[in-house]
Structure formats: structure tokens, C-alpha cells
Tab-separated table of C-alpha atoms in Angstrom:
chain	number	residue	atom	x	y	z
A	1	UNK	CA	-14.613	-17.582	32.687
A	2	UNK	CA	-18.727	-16.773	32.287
A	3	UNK	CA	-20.176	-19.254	34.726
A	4	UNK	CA	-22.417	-16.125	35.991
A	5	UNK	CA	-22.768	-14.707	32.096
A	6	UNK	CA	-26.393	-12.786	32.349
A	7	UNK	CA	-26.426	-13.144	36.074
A	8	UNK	CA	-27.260	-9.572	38.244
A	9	UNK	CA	-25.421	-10.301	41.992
A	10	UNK	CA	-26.056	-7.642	44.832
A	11	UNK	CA	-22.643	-7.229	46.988
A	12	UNK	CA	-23.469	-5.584	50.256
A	13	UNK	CA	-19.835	-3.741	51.981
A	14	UNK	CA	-18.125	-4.416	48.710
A	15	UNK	CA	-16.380	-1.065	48.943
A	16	UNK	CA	-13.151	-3.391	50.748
A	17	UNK	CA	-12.721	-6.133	52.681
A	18	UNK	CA	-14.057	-9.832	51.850
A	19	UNK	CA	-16.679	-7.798	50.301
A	20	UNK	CA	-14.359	-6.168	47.389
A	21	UNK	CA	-12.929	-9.687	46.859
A	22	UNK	CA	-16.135	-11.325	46.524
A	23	UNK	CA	-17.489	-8.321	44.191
A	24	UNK	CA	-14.449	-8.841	42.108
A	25	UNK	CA	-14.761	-12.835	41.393
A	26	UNK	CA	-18.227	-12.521	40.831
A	27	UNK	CA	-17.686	-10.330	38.057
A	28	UNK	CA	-14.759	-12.045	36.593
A	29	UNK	CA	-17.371	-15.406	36.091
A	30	UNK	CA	-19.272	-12.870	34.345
A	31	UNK	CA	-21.994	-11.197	36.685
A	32	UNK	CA	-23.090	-7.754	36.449
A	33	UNK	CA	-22.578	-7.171	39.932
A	34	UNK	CA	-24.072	-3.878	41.808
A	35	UNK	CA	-21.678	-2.570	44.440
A	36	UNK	CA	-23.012	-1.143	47.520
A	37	UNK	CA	-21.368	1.215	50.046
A	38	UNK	CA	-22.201	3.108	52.797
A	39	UNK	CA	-19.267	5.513	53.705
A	40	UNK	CA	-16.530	4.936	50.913
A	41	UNK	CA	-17.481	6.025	47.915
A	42	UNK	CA	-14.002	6.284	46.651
A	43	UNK	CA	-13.266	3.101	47.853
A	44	UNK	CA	-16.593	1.629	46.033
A	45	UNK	CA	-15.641	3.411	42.838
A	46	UNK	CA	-12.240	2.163	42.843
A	47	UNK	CA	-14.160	-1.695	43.279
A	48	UNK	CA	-16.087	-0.537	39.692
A	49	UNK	CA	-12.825	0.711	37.958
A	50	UNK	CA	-11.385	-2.315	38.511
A	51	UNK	CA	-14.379	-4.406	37.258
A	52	UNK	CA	-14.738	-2.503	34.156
A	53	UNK	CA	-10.749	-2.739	33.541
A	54	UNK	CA	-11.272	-6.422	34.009
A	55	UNK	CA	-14.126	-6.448	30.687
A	56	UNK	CA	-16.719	-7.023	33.872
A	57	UNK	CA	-19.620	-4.589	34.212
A	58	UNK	CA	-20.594	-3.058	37.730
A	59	UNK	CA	-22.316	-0.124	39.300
A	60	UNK	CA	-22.407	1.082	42.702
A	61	UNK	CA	-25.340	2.076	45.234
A	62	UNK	CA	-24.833	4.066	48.141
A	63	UNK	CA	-27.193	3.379	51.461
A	64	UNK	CA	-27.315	3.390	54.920
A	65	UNK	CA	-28.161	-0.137	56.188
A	66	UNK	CA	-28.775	1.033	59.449
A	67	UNK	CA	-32.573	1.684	59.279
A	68	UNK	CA	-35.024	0.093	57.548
A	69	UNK	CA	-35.508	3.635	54.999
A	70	UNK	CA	-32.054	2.488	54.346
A	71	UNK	CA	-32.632	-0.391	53.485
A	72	UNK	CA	-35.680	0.582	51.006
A	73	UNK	CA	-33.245	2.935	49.362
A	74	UNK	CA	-30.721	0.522	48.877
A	75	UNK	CA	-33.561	-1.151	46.418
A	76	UNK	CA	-35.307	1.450	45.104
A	77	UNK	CA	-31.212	3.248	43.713
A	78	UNK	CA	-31.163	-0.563	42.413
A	79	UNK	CA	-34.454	-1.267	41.064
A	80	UNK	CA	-33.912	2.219	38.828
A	81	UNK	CA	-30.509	1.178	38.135
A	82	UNK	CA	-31.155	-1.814	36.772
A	83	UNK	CA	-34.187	-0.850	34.955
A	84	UNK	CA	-31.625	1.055	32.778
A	85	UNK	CA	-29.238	-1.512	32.314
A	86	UNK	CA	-31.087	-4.471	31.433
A	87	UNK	CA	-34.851	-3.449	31.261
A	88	UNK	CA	-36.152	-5.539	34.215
A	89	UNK	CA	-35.572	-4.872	38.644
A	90	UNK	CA	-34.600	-8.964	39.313
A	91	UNK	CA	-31.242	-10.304	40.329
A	92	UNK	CA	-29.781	-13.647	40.984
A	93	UNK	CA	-27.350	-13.498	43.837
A	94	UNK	CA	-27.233	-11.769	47.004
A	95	UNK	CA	-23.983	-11.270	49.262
A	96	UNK	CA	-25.402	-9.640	52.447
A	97	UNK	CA	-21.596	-8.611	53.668
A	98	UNK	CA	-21.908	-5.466	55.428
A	99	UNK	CA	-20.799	-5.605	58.742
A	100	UNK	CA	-19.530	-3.401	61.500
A	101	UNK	CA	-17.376	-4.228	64.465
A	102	UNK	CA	-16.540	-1.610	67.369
A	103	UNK	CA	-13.725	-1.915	69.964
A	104	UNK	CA	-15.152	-1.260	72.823
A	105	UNK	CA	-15.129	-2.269	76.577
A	106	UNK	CA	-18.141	-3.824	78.370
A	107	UNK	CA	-18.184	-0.664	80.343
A	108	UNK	CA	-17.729	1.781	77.133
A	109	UNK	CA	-20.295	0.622	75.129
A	110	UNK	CA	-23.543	2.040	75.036
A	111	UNK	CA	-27.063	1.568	74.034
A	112	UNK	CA	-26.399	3.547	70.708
A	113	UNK	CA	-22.955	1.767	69.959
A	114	UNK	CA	-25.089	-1.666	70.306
A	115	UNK	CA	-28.173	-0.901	68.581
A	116	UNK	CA	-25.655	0.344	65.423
A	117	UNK	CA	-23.696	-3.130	65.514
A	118	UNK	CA	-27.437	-4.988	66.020
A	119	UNK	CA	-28.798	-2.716	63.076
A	120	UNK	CA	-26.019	-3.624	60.460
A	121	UNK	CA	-24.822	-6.821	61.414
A	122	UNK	CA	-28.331	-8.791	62.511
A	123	UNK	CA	-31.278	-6.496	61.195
A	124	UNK	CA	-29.992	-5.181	58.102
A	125	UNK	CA	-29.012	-8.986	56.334
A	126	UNK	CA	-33.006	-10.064	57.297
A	127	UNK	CA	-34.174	-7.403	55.473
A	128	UNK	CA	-31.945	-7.284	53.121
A	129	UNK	CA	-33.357	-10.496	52.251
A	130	UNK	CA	-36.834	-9.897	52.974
A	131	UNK	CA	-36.696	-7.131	50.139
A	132	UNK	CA	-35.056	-9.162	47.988
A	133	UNK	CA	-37.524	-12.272	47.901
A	134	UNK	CA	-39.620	-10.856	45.199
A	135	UNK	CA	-37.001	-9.680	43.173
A	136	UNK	CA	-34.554	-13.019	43.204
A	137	UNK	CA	-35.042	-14.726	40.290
A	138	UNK	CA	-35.640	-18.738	40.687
């Protein structure tokens, strides 16, 4: 199947989870698809193994969505990335997946463990998306 043949998709947590399944059918219709991580690199390597043993092509990029330098890493790793691979920075799909969740009581959580879930699972995806508006392709 090439329904996305010559389409670039960005996978955000595609190291496991929904993310790895969603980086993984992606590339099977055809999509170069660019695998970030934060944490698991082996984890996000195993995602590109399996792409590549598929016929699919991937890479992965490693950033901390966290803070907004993160966030510009995340894009500048893929802007340089993709410069290489097909001569231009623009993609077509974005999967903003990364999430966090912590088990914590009302009473154990603190003003750290909140701002890290409000970083990665409300900031991040806006600017995730706010970088991405000149690169998407129509």
C-alpha cells in the first residue's frame, strides 16, 4: 500500500505506545516518517528497524518536549535531517503523541510534577504545531 508514497509525517512519542503503532502504519502506506523520542532511544531505534525491515524508510530525533528550546531542537535535528534526505525542511503530517501521565495523589503532587505533565501534554502539542505551520506543506 503507498497511499502516503512521497509524504514526510512527524510522529511525536513514537518510541512505544499508540505512538509506535501509528509510526508503523504510516510508513507501511508509504511515508517517510521521522521518529521522535525523548528517553528511549533503544526503544525508538527498534521503531526504525522495524520500518526499514518493512521496505519503509524512517529516522529518529531525539528532544525534550518539555521546554520550548526543546521544542526548537526537535525542528532544527529535523530540518537538517531532512535536508539530507530529500533536499527540502517541509512535511505533510504531524502526530503530536507525546504524552506523560504521573500517579500521583492530590496531596503528592507538586508544582514541578504539574508543570512537567502541563509542559508535555498541553504546551508542547501548541508548539509543536506552531513550529510546524511554515513547514506543513498544503
Amino acid at each position: 500500500m503507498n497511499k502516503l508514497k512521497g509524504k514526510i509525517a512527524l510522529v511525536t512519542g513514537a518510541s512505544r505506545g499508540i505512538g509506535r503503532s501509528i509510526a508503523l502504519h504510516l510508513a507501511q502506506a508509504g511515508a517517510l516518517v521521522v521518529v521522535h523520542y525523548s528517553k528511549r532511544k533503544e526503544e525508538a531505534e527498534s521503531v526504525v528497524d522495524q520500518i526499514k525491515q518493512d521496505g519503509g524508510a524512517a529516522f529518529t530525533i531525539s528532544a525534550d518536549l518539555s521546554t520550548f528550546n526543546g521544542i526548537n531542537k526537535l525542528y532544527s535535528m529535523m530540518d537538517q535531517s531532512l535536508q539530507k534526505y530529500i533536499g527540502d525542511t517541509t512535511f505533510d503530517i504531524l502526530v503530536n503523541n507525546a504524552g506523560i501521565g504521573q500517579i500521583l495523589t492530590l496531596e503528592e503532587s507538586t508544582e514541578e510534577s504539574f508543570d512537567e505533565v502541563m509542559n508535555i501534554n498541553v504546551k508542547a502539542p501548541f508548539f509543536i504545531i506552531q513550529k510546524a505551520l511554515p513547514r506543513l506543506k498544503d
